Amino acid sequence: MMNLESHEIPFSFEQPEAIQTPLLSLLQRIEQTELSMPGSIQGSVAQHVLVIDAVDSRARYIERVLFMARYRPVLVPKALDAFTLFLRGGYNPLAVIVGQDEANERFFLQRLLTQIEQRYDRKVPLIRLLVKQGPPSALRSQRTVPIPPRPGSSRGNSDSFHAISPAISLIRPQEPHGMPVQSSPILTPPSPSTPEPLFPQQMPFVTTDAMQLGTQEAAPLFTPSAPIPSRSGFENSQQLPQPKQIQPLSLEGQDLGRYRVRTLIGANVYQTYDRLRERDIALKAYQTNAIPYAMMEGQLEESNIFELEAELLDPLKHPHILPVLNTGKSYISGVPFIYKTMPLCAEGSLKQWLWQRGENRMFSSQEILPILLQLADALQFVHNRQVTYQNFKLSNLLLRGQAESLDKMHILLADFAITQDGSFFSHSADAYPYIAPERWLGQTSPASDQYGLAAIIYELLTGRPLFQGTSEQTLKHLHMNMQPQPPSAFNPMVPAYVNSVLLKALAKDPQDRFPNVMAFAKTFQQYCSV
């Protein structure tokens, strides 16, 4: 390999925390050396550290160590992926950490380091991990190891992450077992003799409650009274046994108690006739023995995820939040199902509405404003009650009634995240364009919802997602490290002030965004016609 600065640091699966001090000390020395040289890298390199490691549990641990020490980690499993990512956008890392030294990796690693040197006129130090033999499952313990801040660091935008998560957990982002939870009443199904309204009473976009514009500090969030399904199984999927593949069973034409299932209208969602209420509703069902393993680990037979969602939403009656009407469990031909029922939105989702009119269509800020105000009002409403949404995608924004234009729409938020501790993460390509930087690392706050809403508005303004990519890892890197182009670069109708408003709501650091989501919406409203 080419002549370069190379270092070796031991890593043990039994004591992973032992890497923290030598790794962070080495990175500080590298950074100080770089800053003392002519043509200092300050501002463009010092925050980025490239980690190439195919062992997910080890890579995630190192990612958290770096992030909590105020670096910006970029994770890829292979040197080829790192080289491809560099060719797509270019990045200038402070150092490269390599988890394994395989012969077939050296070629692309050498090409990557050569390209960086040619483009930025600097040799990137290489840090190799000397891995002691040990079971990777050791990283699944629930120990919590505090990460000290970097001595002498002056980056003011990083303290906010310490405020959100003062310690690093060896499993991201699951909370330690035994953590006390608040007790909340379980949802009681409505009495058959008392028909419930499908939607809360209509109210103006901006309510008195929504205009309580306090700062967006992290507050204790909703904790269900039942156990929450854990994500840790997904993080360690290579180390855990996988269930056999089960062919999902269609419910079309089937009966679930009082519900006569008719036609499939979306992902696991059916138009259904409620014989008791004598009306059509929407029914969403999961076949529990075919649910992805990451969800099954929480033993859904004992803790129905739809019951948890109903419990979460029961006190959150709002005209722009889709309510859960009922939940239950049933068996069809011996196959177990869990389900929830909701008001039927026959017009479908915003995604379907846009597709019918041309997916890449751009809208003016005035056309988009009513949607922004509706969604911001709903989000501010739940934020004031210590609940976050966390599940932005165009298919989760449902239309109530017909609408020929955006400014005539009545939008509903659907499918809230049932966990409120940052552990919810939608591994769906439809969700990646709207996931805030901190959420990729297992943190969430009301500011994360502000980012997701701003990403939706950006897409409506420009006719394209905030960032474009095909893989989870690529989108994660872009959200965490790349600045978006101003909307006016794609849509000349966007006023200059709106550029600034939207980019502030899309700031990488939650502390740099607006104090709350309604402040973002009202500022957008103020400048959208300037």
Coordinates of C-alpha atoms in Angstrom, one line a residue:
M1 CA 0.0 0.0 0.0
M2 CA 1.0 3.6 -0.5
N3 CA 3.2 5.4 2.0
L4 CA 0.7 6.7 4.7
E5 CA 0.3 7.4 8.4
S6 CA -1.0 4.2 10.0
H7 CA -2.0 3.4 13.5
E8 CA -3.3 0.3 15.3
I9 CA -5.7 0.2 18.2
P10 CA -6.9 -2.9 20.0
F11 CA -10.6 -3.7 20.1
S12 CA -12.2 -6.3 22.4
F13 CA -15.8 -7.4 22.2
E14 CA -15.6 -8.2 25.9
Q15 CA -14.5 -4.7 26.8
P16 CA -15.4 -2.4 23.9
E17 CA -15.3 0.7 26.1
A18 CA -11.5 0.3 26.3
I19 CA -11.2 1.7 22.8
Q20 CA -12.6 5.1 23.8
T21 CA -9.5 6.8 25.4
P22 CA -6.9 5.7 22.8
L23 CA -9.1 6.3 19.8
L24 CA -10.3 9.8 20.9
S25 CA -6.8 10.8 22.0
L26 CA -5.4 9.7 18.6
L27 CA -8.0 11.6 16.7
Q28 CA -7.3 14.7 18.8
R29 CA -3.6 14.5 18.0
I30 CA -4.4 14.0 14.3
E31 CA -6.7 17.0 14.3
Q32 CA -4.2 19.2 16.1
T33 CA -1.5 18.2 13.6
E34 CA -3.7 19.0 10.7
L35 CA -4.8 22.4 12.1
S36 CA -1.2 23.4 12.6
M37 CA -0.3 22.8 9.0
P38 CA -0.5 25.4 6.2
G39 CA -3.9 25.3 4.5
S40 CA -5.7 24.2 7.7
I41 CA -8.5 21.7 7.3
Q42 CA -10.6 23.6 9.9
G43 CA -14.3 23.5 9.1
S44 CA -14.2 21.0 6.3
V45 CA -12.5 17.9 7.6
A46 CA -12.3 18.0 11.4
Q47 CA -15.8 16.7 12.0
H48 CA -15.8 13.7 9.6
V49 CA -14.3 10.3 10.4
L50 CA -14.8 7.4 8.0
V51 CA -15.5 4.0 9.5
I52 CA -15.2 0.9 7.2
D53 CA -16.4 -2.1 9.1
A54 CA -18.7 -5.0 8.0
V55 CA -19.4 -6.0 11.6
D56 CA -22.5 -4.0 12.3
S57 CA -22.4 -4.1 16.2
R58 CA -18.8 -2.9 16.3
A59 CA -19.3 -0.2 13.7
R60 CA -22.4 1.1 15.6
Y61 CA -20.5 1.2 18.8
I62 CA -17.6 3.2 17.3
E63 CA -20.2 5.4 15.6
R64 CA -21.7 6.4 18.9
V65 CA -18.2 7.0 20.5
L66 CA -17.3 9.3 17.7
F67 CA -20.7 11.1 17.6
M68 CA -20.8 11.7 21.4
A69 CA -17.2 13.1 21.1
R70 CA -18.5 15.6 18.6
Y71 CA -17.2 14.0 15.5
R72 CA -19.3 13.2 12.5
P73 CA -19.0 9.5 11.7
V74 CA -19.6 8.1 8.2
L75 CA -20.2 4.3 8.3
V76 CA -19.8 1.9 5.3
P77 CA -19.4 -1.9 5.4
K78 CA -16.9 -2.2 2.6
A79 CA -14.0 -0.1 1.1
L80 CA -15.8 -0.3 -2.2
D81 CA -18.8 1.4 -0.7
A82 CA -16.6 4.1 0.7
F83 CA -14.9 4.6 -2.6
T84 CA -18.3 4.8 -4.4
L85 CA -19.6 7.3 -1.9
F86 CA -16.5 9.5 -2.4
L87 CA -17.0 9.4 -6.2
R88 CA -20.6 10.5 -5.8
G89 CA -20.1 13.5 -3.6
G90 CA -16.6 13.7 -2.2
Y91 CA -15.7 14.0 1.4
N92 CA -12.5 14.8 3.2
P93 CA -12.3 12.7 6.4
L94 CA -10.0 13.5 9.3
A95 CA -9.1 9.8 9.5
V96 CA -10.2 6.4 8.2
I97 CA -10.9 3.6 10.7
V98 CA -10.8 0.1 9.3
G99 CA -12.4 -2.8 11.2
Q100 CA -10.7 -5.7 9.2
D101 CA -7.8 -6.1 6.9
E102 CA -9.0 -8.3 4.1
A103 CA -7.0 -8.7 0.9
N104 CA -10.0 -7.9 -1.4
E105 CA -10.6 -4.7 0.5
R106 CA -7.1 -3.3 0.1
F107 CA -7.4 -2.3 -3.5
F108 CA -10.4 0.0 -3.1
L109 CA -9.0 1.3 0.2
Q110 CA -5.8 2.3 -1.5
R111 CA -7.7 3.9 -4.4
L112 CA -9.9 5.9 -1.9
L113 CA -6.9 7.2 0.0
T114 CA -5.1 8.1 -3.3
Q115 CA -8.2 10.0 -4.6
I116 CA -8.5 11.9 -1.3
E117 CA -4.8 12.9 -1.5
Q118 CA -5.1 14.0 -5.1
R119 CA -8.3 16.0 -4.5
Y120 CA -7.4 17.6 -1.1
D121 CA -3.6 17.5 -1.1
R122 CA -3.3 15.6 2.2
K123 CA -2.6 12.1 3.3
V124 CA -5.5 10.7 5.5
P125 CA -4.3 8.8 8.5
L126 CA -5.4 5.1 8.7
I127 CA -6.5 3.6 12.0
R128 CA -6.7 -0.2 12.0
L129 CA -8.6 -2.1 14.7
L130 CA -6.7 -5.1 16.2
V131 CA -9.6 -7.3 17.1
K132 CA -9.2 -9.7 19.9
Q133 CA -11.1 -12.9 19.5
G134 CA -14.5 -12.8 21.3
P135 CA -18.2 -13.3 20.7
P136 CA -19.8 -10.3 18.9
S137 CA -22.8 -11.0 21.1
A138 CA -20.9 -9.3 24.0
L139 CA -21.9 -6.0 22.5
R140 CA -25.5 -6.9 23.3
S141 CA -25.0 -6.3 27.0
Q142 CA -26.9 -3.4 28.5
R143 CA -24.0 -1.6 30.1
T144 CA -23.9 2.2 29.7
V145 CA -20.6 3.9 29.3
P146 CA -20.2 7.7 29.6
I147 CA -18.3 9.5 26.9
P148 CA -16.2 12.4 28.0
P149 CA -16.2 15.5 25.8
R150 CA -13.1 16.3 23.7
P151 CA -10.8 18.5 25.6
G152 CA -10.4 21.9 24.0
S153 CA -13.2 21.4 21.6
S154 CA -14.9 24.6 20.7
R155 CA -17.8 23.4 18.5
G156 CA -20.8 25.1 20.0
N157 CA -23.4 23.2 18.1
S158 CA -22.5 19.8 19.7
D159 CA -23.6 20.4 23.2
S160 CA -27.2 19.9 22.3
F161 CA -26.5 16.2 21.6
H162 CA -25.0 15.8 25.0
A163 CA -28.2 17.3 26.4
I164 CA -30.2 14.8 24.6
S165 CA -28.1 11.8 25.3
P166 CA -25.4 12.2 28.0
A167 CA -24.3 8.6 27.8
I168 CA -23.4 6.1 25.1
S169 CA -25.2 2.8 25.2
L170 CA -23.6 -0.3 23.7
I171 CA -26.9 -1.2 22.0
R172 CA -28.4 1.6 20.0
P173 CA -31.0 2.9 20.9
Q174 CA -32.6 0.5 23.4
E175 CA -33.1 1.7 27.0
P176 CA -31.6 -0.4 29.8
H177 CA -33.9 -3.2 31.1
G178 CA -35.7 -2.5 34.3
M179 CA -36.2 1.2 33.5
P180 CA -39.4 2.4 35.3
V181 CA -42.3 3.3 33.1
Q182 CA -45.2 5.6 33.7
S183 CA -48.6 4.0 34.1
S184 CA -51.3 5.0 31.6
P185 CA -54.8 3.7 31.2
I186 CA -55.3 1.1 28.5
L187 CA -57.7 2.1 25.8
T188 CA -61.2 0.7 26.4
P189 CA -63.2 0.0 23.2
P190 CA -66.2 2.2 22.8
S191 CA -69.5 0.9 23.9
P192 CA -71.6 -0.6 21.0
S193 CA -74.5 1.5 22.1
T194 CA -72.6 4.8 21.9
P195 CA -71.4 5.4 18.3
E196 CA -68.3 7.4 18.3
P197 CA -67.6 10.2 15.8
L198 CA -65.1 9.3 13.1
F199 CA -63.2 12.6 13.5
P200 CA -62.8 15.2 16.2
Q201 CA -64.8 18.4 15.7
Q202 CA -63.3 20.7 13.1
M203 CA -61.2 23.6 14.5
P204 CA -59.1 26.4 12.9
F205 CA -55.6 25.6 11.8
V206 CA -53.9 27.6 14.6
T207 CA -55.4 26.9 18.1
T208 CA -54.6 28.6 21.3
D209 CA -53.0 25.4 22.5
A210 CA -50.8 25.2 19.4
M211 CA -49.5 28.7 19.9
Q212 CA -47.8 28.0 23.2
L213 CA -44.5 28.8 21.7
G214 CA -42.0 27.6 24.2
T215 CA -38.5 26.4 23.5
Q216 CA -38.2 22.9 22.0
E217 CA -36.3 21.3 24.8
A218 CA -36.3 17.6 25.2
A219 CA -39.1 16.7 27.6
P220 CA -40.2 13.4 29.2
L221 CA -42.1 11.7 26.4
F222 CA -45.1 9.3 26.5
T223 CA -44.4 5.9 27.9
P224 CA -47.0 3.2 27.3
S225 CA -48.2 1.1 30.2
A226 CA -47.4 -2.1 28.2
P227 CA -43.9 -3.3 27.1
I228 CA -42.6 -1.8 23.9
P229 CA -41.3 -4.1 21.1
S230 CA -37.5 -3.7 21.0
R231 CA -35.4 -2.9 17.9
S232 CA -32.3 -4.5 19.2
G233 CA -33.1 -7.6 17.2
F234 CA -32.8 -5.7 14.0
E235 CA -29.5 -4.2 15.0
N236 CA -28.0 -7.6 15.5
S237 CA -29.9 -9.5 12.8
Q238 CA -26.7 -11.3 11.7
Q239 CA -26.2 -12.7 15.1
L240 CA -29.7 -13.9 15.9
P241 CA -31.7 -16.8 14.5
Q242 CA -34.2 -15.7 11.8
P243 CA -37.7 -17.1 11.5
K244 CA -38.7 -19.2 8.6
Q245 CA -40.5 -17.3 5.8
I246 CA -44.3 -17.5 6.0
Q247 CA -46.5 -16.6 3.1
P248 CA -48.8 -13.7 4.2
L249 CA -52.5 -14.5 4.0
S250 CA -54.9 -12.1 2.3
L251 CA -57.9 -11.0 4.3
E252 CA -60.1 -10.0 1.3
G253 CA -63.5 -11.5 1.7
Q254 CA -62.8 -12.6 5.3
D255 CA -64.7 -11.8 8.5
L256 CA -63.0 -10.5 11.7
G257 CA -65.7 -10.4 14.2
R258 CA -68.1 -7.6 13.3
Y259 CA -65.8 -6.5 10.4
R260 CA -66.4 -7.8 6.8
V261 CA -63.1 -7.2 4.9
R262 CA -63.6 -6.1 1.3
T263 CA -60.6 -4.9 -0.8
L264 CA -57.0 -4.2 -0.3
I265 CA -56.4 -0.4 -0.6
G266 CA -52.9 0.0 0.7
A267 CA -50.0 -1.8 2.5
N268 CA -51.9 -4.2 4.9
V269 CA -54.9 -1.8 4.8
Y270 CA -58.3 -2.9 3.6
Q271 CA -61.6 -1.2 3.0
T272 CA -63.9 -2.9 5.4
Y273 CA -67.6 -2.8 6.4
D274 CA -68.4 -2.4 10.1
R275 CA -71.6 -4.3 10.5
L276 CA -72.3 -2.8 14.0
R277 CA -71.8 0.8 12.9
E278 CA -73.2 0.2 9.4
R279 CA -70.5 2.1 7.6
D280 CA -67.2 1.5 5.7
I281 CA -64.0 1.9 7.6
A282 CA -60.3 1.2 7.0
L283 CA -58.8 -1.9 8.7
K284 CA -55.0 -2.4 9.0
A285 CA -53.9 -5.9 9.9
Y286 CA -50.6 -7.7 10.6
Q287 CA -50.3 -11.5 10.4
T288 CA -48.3 -11.9 13.6
N289 CA -46.4 -15.0 12.5
A290 CA -45.2 -13.2 9.4
I291 CA -44.2 -9.8 11.0
P292 CA -40.5 -8.9 10.5
Y293 CA -38.3 -10.3 13.2
A294 CA -37.3 -6.9 14.5
M295 CA -41.0 -6.4 15.6
M296 CA -41.6 -10.0 16.7
E297 CA -38.9 -9.8 19.4
G298 CA -41.2 -7.8 21.6
Q299 CA -43.7 -10.7 21.8
L300 CA -46.6 -8.9 20.1
E301 CA -49.1 -11.6 21.3
E302 CA -48.7 -10.0 24.8
S303 CA -48.3 -6.4 23.6
N304 CA -50.4 -5.6 20.6
I305 CA -48.6 -2.7 18.8
F306 CA -52.0 -1.4 17.7
E307 CA -53.2 -1.3 21.3
L308 CA -50.1 0.8 22.2
E309 CA -50.8 3.2 19.4
A310 CA -54.5 3.5 20.5
E311 CA -53.3 4.2 24.0
L312 CA -50.9 6.8 22.7
L313 CA -53.6 8.6 20.5
D314 CA -56.5 8.2 22.9
P315 CA -56.0 11.7 24.5
L316 CA -54.8 13.3 21.3
K317 CA -58.0 14.2 19.6
H318 CA -57.3 16.7 16.8
P319 CA -58.8 17.4 13.4
H320 CA -55.5 16.6 11.6
I321 CA -54.7 13.3 13.4
L322 CA -56.2 10.1 12.1
P323 CA -57.7 8.4 15.2
V324 CA -57.7 4.7 16.0
L325 CA -61.3 3.5 16.4
N326 CA -60.7 0.0 17.7
T327 CA -58.1 -2.7 18.0
G328 CA -58.2 -6.5 18.3
K329 CA -56.8 -9.9 17.7
S330 CA -58.3 -12.7 15.5
Y331 CA -57.6 -15.9 13.8
I332 CA -58.3 -16.8 10.1
S333 CA -57.9 -20.5 9.3
G334 CA -55.7 -20.8 12.4
V335 CA -53.5 -17.9 11.4
P336 CA -53.1 -15.1 14.1
F337 CA -53.8 -11.5 13.2
I338 CA -53.7 -8.2 15.1
Y339 CA -55.6 -5.3 13.6
K340 CA -56.8 -1.7 14.1
T341 CA -59.7 0.2 12.5
M342 CA -59.7 3.8 11.4
P343 CA -61.9 6.2 9.5
L344 CA -61.8 5.4 5.8
C345 CA -60.0 8.1 3.8
A346 CA -61.3 7.1 0.4
E347 CA -59.2 9.7 -1.4
G348 CA -56.0 8.0 -0.4
S349 CA -52.7 9.6 0.6
L350 CA -50.8 12.7 -0.5
K351 CA -48.4 10.3 -2.3
Q352 CA -51.3 9.0 -4.4
W353 CA -52.6 12.5 -5.1
L354 CA -49.2 13.7 -6.3
W355 CA -48.7 10.6 -8.4
Q356 CA -52.0 11.1 -10.2
R357 CA -50.9 14.7 -11.1
G358 CA -47.3 14.0 -11.9
E359 CA -44.8 13.1 -9.2
N360 CA -42.3 15.8 -10.0
R361 CA -44.7 18.7 -10.1
M362 CA -43.6 21.9 -8.2
F363 CA -45.9 24.0 -6.1
S364 CA -45.7 27.6 -4.9
S365 CA -45.2 28.5 -1.3
Q366 CA -48.7 30.0 -1.2
E367 CA -50.2 26.7 -2.4
I368 CA -48.3 24.7 0.2
L369 CA -48.9 27.0 3.1
P370 CA -52.3 25.5 4.2
I371 CA -50.8 22.0 4.4
L372 CA -47.9 23.3 6.4
L373 CA -50.2 25.1 8.9
Q374 CA -52.4 22.0 9.3
L375 CA -49.5 19.7 10.0
A376 CA -47.7 22.1 12.2
D377 CA -50.8 22.6 14.2
A378 CA -51.2 18.9 14.7
L379 CA -47.5 18.4 15.6
Q380 CA -47.5 21.4 18.0
F381 CA -50.6 19.9 19.7
V382 CA -48.9 16.5 20.3
H383 CA -45.5 18.1 21.2
N384 CA -47.2 20.1 23.9
R385 CA -48.3 16.7 25.3
Q386 CA -44.8 15.2 25.2
V387 CA -45.5 13.1 22.1
T388 CA -43.6 13.0 18.8
Y389 CA -44.7 11.7 15.4
Q390 CA -41.4 10.3 14.0
N391 CA -43.0 8.6 11.0
F392 CA -43.0 11.1 8.0
K393 CA -43.7 9.7 4.6
L394 CA -46.1 10.9 1.9
S395 CA -48.1 7.7 2.2
N396 CA -48.8 8.6 5.9
L397 CA -50.4 11.9 5.0
L398 CA -54.0 11.0 4.3
L399 CA -56.7 13.1 2.6
R400 CA -60.1 13.7 4.1
G401 CA -62.5 14.4 1.3
Q402 CA -61.8 15.4 -2.3
A403 CA -59.4 18.1 -3.2
E404 CA -58.5 19.5 -6.6
S405 CA -55.6 21.6 -5.3
L406 CA -53.2 21.6 -2.3
D407 CA -54.7 24.7 -0.7
K408 CA -58.1 22.9 -0.5
M409 CA -56.8 19.7 1.2
H410 CA -57.7 18.5 4.6
I411 CA -54.6 16.5 5.7
L412 CA -54.4 13.8 8.4
L413 CA -51.3 12.4 10.2
A414 CA -51.5 8.6 10.3
D415 CA -49.4 5.9 11.9
F416 CA -47.7 7.5 14.9
A417 CA -44.5 5.9 16.2
I418 CA -45.5 3.9 19.3
T419 CA -42.1 4.2 21.0
Q420 CA -41.2 7.7 22.2
D421 CA -37.6 7.1 23.3
G422 CA -35.9 7.3 19.9
S423 CA -35.9 3.5 19.3
F424 CA -38.5 3.7 16.5
F425 CA -36.9 3.7 13.1
S426 CA -38.8 3.0 9.8
H427 CA -36.5 0.8 7.6
S428 CA -38.5 1.9 4.5
A429 CA -37.2 3.7 1.5
D430 CA -40.3 5.9 1.6
A431 CA -39.2 7.2 5.0
Y432 CA -35.5 7.9 4.5
P433 CA -35.9 11.3 2.8
Y434 CA -37.6 12.7 6.0
I435 CA -35.4 11.3 8.8
A436 CA -33.6 14.0 10.8
P437 CA -29.8 13.5 11.4
E438 CA -30.1 12.8 15.1
R439 CA -32.8 10.1 14.5
W440 CA -30.3 8.0 12.5
L441 CA -28.4 7.8 15.8
G442 CA -31.4 6.8 18.0
Q443 CA -32.3 10.2 19.3
T444 CA -35.6 12.0 18.9
S445 CA -37.2 15.3 20.0
P446 CA -39.9 17.7 18.7
A447 CA -37.1 19.2 16.6
S448 CA -36.9 15.9 14.7
D449 CA -40.5 16.3 13.6
Q450 CA -39.8 19.9 12.5
Y451 CA -37.0 18.5 10.3
G452 CA -39.3 15.8 8.8
L453 CA -42.1 18.4 8.1
A454 CA -39.6 20.8 6.5
A455 CA -38.3 17.9 4.3
I456 CA -42.0 17.3 3.1
I457 CA -42.4 21.0 2.3
Y458 CA -39.0 21.1 0.5
E459 CA -40.2 18.2 -1.7
L460 CA -43.5 19.9 -2.5
L461 CA -41.7 23.1 -3.4
T462 CA -39.0 21.5 -5.6
G463 CA -40.7 18.4 -7.0
R464 CA -37.8 16.3 -5.6
P465 CA -36.8 14.8 -2.3
L466 CA -34.4 16.8 0.0
F467 CA -31.7 14.2 -0.8
Q468 CA -31.7 11.6 -3.5
G469 CA -30.3 8.1 -3.0
T470 CA -31.2 4.4 -3.2
S471 CA -29.7 3.0 0.0
E472 CA -30.3 3.5 3.7
Q473 CA -26.5 4.1 4.3
T474 CA -26.3 6.7 1.5
L475 CA -29.3 8.7 2.8
K476 CA -28.0 8.5 6.3
H477 CA -24.7 10.1 5.2
L478 CA -26.4 12.8 3.2
H479 CA -28.8 13.8 6.0
M480 CA -26.0 13.8 8.6
N481 CA -23.3 15.5 6.5
M482 CA -24.5 17.3 3.4
Q483 CA -26.1 20.7 3.2
P484 CA -29.3 20.7 1.0
Q485 CA -29.5 23.2 -1.9
P486 CA -31.9 26.1 -1.5
P487 CA -35.3 25.3 -2.9
S488 CA -35.0 28.2 -5.3
A489 CA -32.2 26.3 -7.1
F490 CA -35.0 24.0 -8.5
N491 CA -38.0 26.3 -8.3
P492 CA -37.5 30.0 -9.2
M493 CA -40.9 30.8 -7.7
V494 CA -39.6 30.3 -4.2
P495 CA -38.9 33.7 -2.5
A496 CA -35.4 34.2 -1.1
Y497 CA -36.6 34.5 2.4
V498 CA -38.4 31.1 2.2
N499 CA -35.0 29.6 1.3
S500 CA -33.6 30.8 4.6
V501 CA -36.7 29.7 6.6
L502 CA -36.7 26.2 5.2
L503 CA -32.9 25.7 5.5
K504 CA -33.1 26.8 9.2
A505 CA -35.8 24.1 9.9
L506 CA -33.5 21.6 8.1
A507 CA -30.4 22.5 10.2
K508 CA -28.2 19.5 11.1
D509 CA -28.1 20.4 14.8
P510 CA -31.6 20.4 16.5
Q511 CA -30.6 23.5 18.5
D512 CA -30.2 25.5 15.3
R513 CA -33.8 24.9 14.1
F514 CA -36.8 27.0 15.1
P515 CA -37.7 26.8 18.8
N516 CA -40.8 24.8 17.9
V517 CA -42.7 23.6 14.8
M518 CA -45.4 26.3 14.9
A519 CA -42.7 29.0 15.0
F520 CA -41.3 27.4 11.8
A521 CA -44.8 27.4 10.2
K522 CA -45.7 31.0 11.2
T523 CA -42.3 32.3 9.9
F524 CA -42.8 30.5 6.6
Q525 CA -46.3 32.1 6.4
Q526 CA -44.8 35.6 7.1
Y527 CA -42.3 35.3 4.2
C528 CA -44.0 33.1 1.6
S529 CA -45.4 36.0 -0.3
V530 CA -42.4 38.4 0.1

